[in-house]
PDB file of C-alpha atoms in Angstrom:
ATOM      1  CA  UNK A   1     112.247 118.079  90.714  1.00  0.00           C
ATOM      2  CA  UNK A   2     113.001 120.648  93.285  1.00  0.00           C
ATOM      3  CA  UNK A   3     112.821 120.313  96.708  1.00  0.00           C
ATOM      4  CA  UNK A   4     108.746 120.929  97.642  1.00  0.00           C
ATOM      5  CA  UNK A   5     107.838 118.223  94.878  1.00  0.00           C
ATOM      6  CA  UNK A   6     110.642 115.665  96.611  1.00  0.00           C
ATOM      7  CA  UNK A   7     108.973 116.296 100.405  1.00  0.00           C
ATOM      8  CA  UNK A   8     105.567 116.233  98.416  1.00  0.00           C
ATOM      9  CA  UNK A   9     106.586 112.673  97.170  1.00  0.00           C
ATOM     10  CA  UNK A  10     107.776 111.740 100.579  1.00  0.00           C
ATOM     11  CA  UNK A  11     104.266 112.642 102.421  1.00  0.00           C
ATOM     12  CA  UNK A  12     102.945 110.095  99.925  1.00  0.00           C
ATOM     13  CA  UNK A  13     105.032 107.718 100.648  1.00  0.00           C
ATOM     14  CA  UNK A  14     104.752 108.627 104.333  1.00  0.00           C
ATOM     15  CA  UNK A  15     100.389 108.068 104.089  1.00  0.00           C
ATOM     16  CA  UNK A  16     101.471 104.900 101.938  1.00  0.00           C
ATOM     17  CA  UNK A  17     103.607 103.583 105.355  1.00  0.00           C
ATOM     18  CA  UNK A  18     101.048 104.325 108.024  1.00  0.00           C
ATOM     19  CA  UNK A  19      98.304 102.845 105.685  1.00  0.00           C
ATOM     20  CA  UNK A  20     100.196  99.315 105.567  1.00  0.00           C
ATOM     21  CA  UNK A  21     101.444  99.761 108.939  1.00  0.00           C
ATOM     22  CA  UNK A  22      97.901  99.752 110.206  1.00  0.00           C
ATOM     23  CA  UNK A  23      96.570  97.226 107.875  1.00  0.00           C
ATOM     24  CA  UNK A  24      99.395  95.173 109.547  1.00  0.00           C
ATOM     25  CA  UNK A  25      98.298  95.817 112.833  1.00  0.00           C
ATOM     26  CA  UNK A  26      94.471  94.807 111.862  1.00  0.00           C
ATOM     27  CA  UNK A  27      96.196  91.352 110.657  1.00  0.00           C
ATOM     28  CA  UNK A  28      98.042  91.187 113.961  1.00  0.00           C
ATOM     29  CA  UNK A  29      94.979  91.512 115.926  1.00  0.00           C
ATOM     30  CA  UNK A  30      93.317  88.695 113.553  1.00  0.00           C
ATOM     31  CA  UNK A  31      95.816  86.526 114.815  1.00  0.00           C
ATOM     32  CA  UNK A  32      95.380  87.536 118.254  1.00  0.00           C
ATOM     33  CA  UNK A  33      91.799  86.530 117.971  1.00  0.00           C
ATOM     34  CA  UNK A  34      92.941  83.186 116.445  1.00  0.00           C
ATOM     35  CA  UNK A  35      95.669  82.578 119.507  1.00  0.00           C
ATOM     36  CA  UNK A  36      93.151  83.868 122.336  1.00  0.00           C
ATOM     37  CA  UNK A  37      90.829  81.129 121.104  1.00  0.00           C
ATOM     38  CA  UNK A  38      93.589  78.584 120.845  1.00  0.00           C
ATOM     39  CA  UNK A  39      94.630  79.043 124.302  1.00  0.00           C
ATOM     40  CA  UNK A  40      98.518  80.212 122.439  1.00  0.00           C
ATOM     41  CA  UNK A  41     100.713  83.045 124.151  1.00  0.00           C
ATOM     42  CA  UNK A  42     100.326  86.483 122.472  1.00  0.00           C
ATOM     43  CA  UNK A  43     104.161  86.563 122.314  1.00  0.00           C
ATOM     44  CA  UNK A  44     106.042  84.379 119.646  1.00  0.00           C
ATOM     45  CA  UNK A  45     109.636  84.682 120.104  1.00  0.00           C
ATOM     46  CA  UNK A  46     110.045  82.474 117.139  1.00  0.00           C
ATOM     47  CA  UNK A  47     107.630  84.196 115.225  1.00  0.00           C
ATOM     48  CA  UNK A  48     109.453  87.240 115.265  1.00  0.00           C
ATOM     49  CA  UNK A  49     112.717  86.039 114.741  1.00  0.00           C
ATOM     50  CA  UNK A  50     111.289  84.193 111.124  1.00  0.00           C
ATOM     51  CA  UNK A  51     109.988  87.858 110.297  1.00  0.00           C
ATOM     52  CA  UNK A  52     113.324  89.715 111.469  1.00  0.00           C
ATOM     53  CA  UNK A  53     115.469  87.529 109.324  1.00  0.00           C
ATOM     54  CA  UNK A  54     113.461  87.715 106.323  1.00  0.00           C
ATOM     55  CA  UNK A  55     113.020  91.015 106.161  1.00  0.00           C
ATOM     56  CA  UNK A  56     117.088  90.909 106.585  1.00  0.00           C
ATOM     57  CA  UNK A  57     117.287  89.108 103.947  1.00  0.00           C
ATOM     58  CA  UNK A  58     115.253  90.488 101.311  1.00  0.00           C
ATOM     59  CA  UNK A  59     116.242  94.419 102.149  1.00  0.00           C
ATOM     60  CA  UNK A  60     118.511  95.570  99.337  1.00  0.00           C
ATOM     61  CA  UNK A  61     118.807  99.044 101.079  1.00  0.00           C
ATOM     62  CA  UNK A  62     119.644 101.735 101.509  1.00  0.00           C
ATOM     63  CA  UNK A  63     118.295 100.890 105.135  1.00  0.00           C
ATOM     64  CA  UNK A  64     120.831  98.598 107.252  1.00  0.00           C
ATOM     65  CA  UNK A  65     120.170  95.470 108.801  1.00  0.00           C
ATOM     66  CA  UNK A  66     120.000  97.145 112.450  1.00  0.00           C
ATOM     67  CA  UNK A  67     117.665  99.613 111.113  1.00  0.00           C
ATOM     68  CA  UNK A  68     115.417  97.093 109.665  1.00  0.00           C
ATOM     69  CA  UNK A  69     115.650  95.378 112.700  1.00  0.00           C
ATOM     70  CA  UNK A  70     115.046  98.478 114.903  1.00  0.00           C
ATOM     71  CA  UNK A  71     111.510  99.222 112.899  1.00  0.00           C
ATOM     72  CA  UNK A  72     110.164  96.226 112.754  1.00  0.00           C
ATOM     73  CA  UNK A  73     111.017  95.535 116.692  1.00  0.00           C
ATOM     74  CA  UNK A  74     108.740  98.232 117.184  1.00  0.00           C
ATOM     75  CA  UNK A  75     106.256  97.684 114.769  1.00  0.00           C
ATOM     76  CA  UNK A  76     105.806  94.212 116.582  1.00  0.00           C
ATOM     77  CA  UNK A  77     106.007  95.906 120.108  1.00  0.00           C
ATOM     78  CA  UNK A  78     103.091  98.437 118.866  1.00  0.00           C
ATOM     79  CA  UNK A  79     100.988  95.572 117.175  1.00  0.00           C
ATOM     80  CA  UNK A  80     101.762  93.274 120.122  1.00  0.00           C
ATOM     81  CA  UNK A  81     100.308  95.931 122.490  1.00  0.00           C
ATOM     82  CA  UNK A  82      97.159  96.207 120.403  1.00  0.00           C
ATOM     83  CA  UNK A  83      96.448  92.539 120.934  1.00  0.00           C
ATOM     84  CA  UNK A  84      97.339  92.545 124.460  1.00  0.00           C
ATOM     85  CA  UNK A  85      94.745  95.812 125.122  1.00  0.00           C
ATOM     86  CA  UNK A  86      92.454  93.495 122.961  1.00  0.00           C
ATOM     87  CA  UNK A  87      92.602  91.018 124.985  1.00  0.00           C
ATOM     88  CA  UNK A  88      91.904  92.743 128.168  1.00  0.00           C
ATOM     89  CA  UNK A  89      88.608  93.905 126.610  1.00  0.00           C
ATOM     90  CA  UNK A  90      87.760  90.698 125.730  1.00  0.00           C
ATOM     91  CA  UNK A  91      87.837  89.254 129.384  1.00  0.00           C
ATOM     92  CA  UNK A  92      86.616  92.436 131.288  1.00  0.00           C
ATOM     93  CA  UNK A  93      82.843  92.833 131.319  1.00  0.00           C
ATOM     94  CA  UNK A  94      81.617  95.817 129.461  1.00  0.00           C
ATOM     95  CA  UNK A  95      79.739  97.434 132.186  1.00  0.00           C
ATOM     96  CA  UNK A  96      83.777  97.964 133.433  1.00  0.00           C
ATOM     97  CA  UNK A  97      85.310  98.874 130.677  1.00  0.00           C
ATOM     98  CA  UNK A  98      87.093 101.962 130.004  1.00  0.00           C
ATOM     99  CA  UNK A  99      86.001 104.102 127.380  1.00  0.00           C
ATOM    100  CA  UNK A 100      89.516 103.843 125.837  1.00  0.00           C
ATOM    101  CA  UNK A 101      88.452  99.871 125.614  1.00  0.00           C
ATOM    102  CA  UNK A 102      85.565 100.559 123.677  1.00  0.00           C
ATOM    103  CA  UNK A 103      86.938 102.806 121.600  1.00  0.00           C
ATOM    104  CA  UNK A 104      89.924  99.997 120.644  1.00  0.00           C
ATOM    105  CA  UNK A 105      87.185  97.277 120.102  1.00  0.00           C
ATOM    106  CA  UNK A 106      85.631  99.132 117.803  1.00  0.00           C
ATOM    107  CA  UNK A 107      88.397 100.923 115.474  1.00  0.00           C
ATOM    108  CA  UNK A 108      89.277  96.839 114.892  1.00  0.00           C
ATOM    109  CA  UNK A 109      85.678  94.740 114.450  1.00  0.00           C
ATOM    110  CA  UNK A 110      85.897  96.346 111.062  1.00  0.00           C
ATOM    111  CA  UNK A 111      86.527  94.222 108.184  1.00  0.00           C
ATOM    112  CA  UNK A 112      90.670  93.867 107.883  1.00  0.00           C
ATOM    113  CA  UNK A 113      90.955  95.187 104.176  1.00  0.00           C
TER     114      UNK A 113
END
């Protein structure tokens, strides 16, 4: 392979990533929906500690520990700010909602598939 059809394989891969990274972020806001109802804090320190050191555990590389760690601390941040922003459209009337709200309702009342 030269070097077009290795980039070409890595923009695959790349659409592959964002495709599962957003499909985890449609869970995550499931969840969210599931904890608002419950009354339970968006934030689970102990949550993401389970998820940190698995995913420690089961990398066989060539990615380090710390930058295992480093993604998926901000893969939680990002989905953790989706549910928070979900939340505040849930408890602010829609005749006071920004447009931004709306638009973040919407893109996740779709079916999580």
């Amino acid at each position: 392979m030269n070097i077009e059809d290795w980039r070409a394989e890595i923009d695959s891969v790349d659409d592959e990533l964002l495709s599962l990274i957003n499909k985890r972020a449609r869970l995550a806001v499931e969840v969210g929906i599931l904890k608002r109802a419950a009354g339970i804090p968006i934030t689970d320190p102990e949550r993401e500690r389970e998820v940190l050191t698995r995913l420690s555990r089961v990398n066989d590389g060539p990615l380090d520990e710390e930058a295992v760690q480093k993604l998926f601390r901000q893969i939680i941040h990002e989905s953790r700010q989706i549910e928070i922003r979900l939340s505040e459209v849930a408890t602010t009337p829609s005749s006071s909602r920004e447009p931004t709200q709306d638009f973040i309702s919407h893109q996740f009342s779709e079916d999580v598939s």
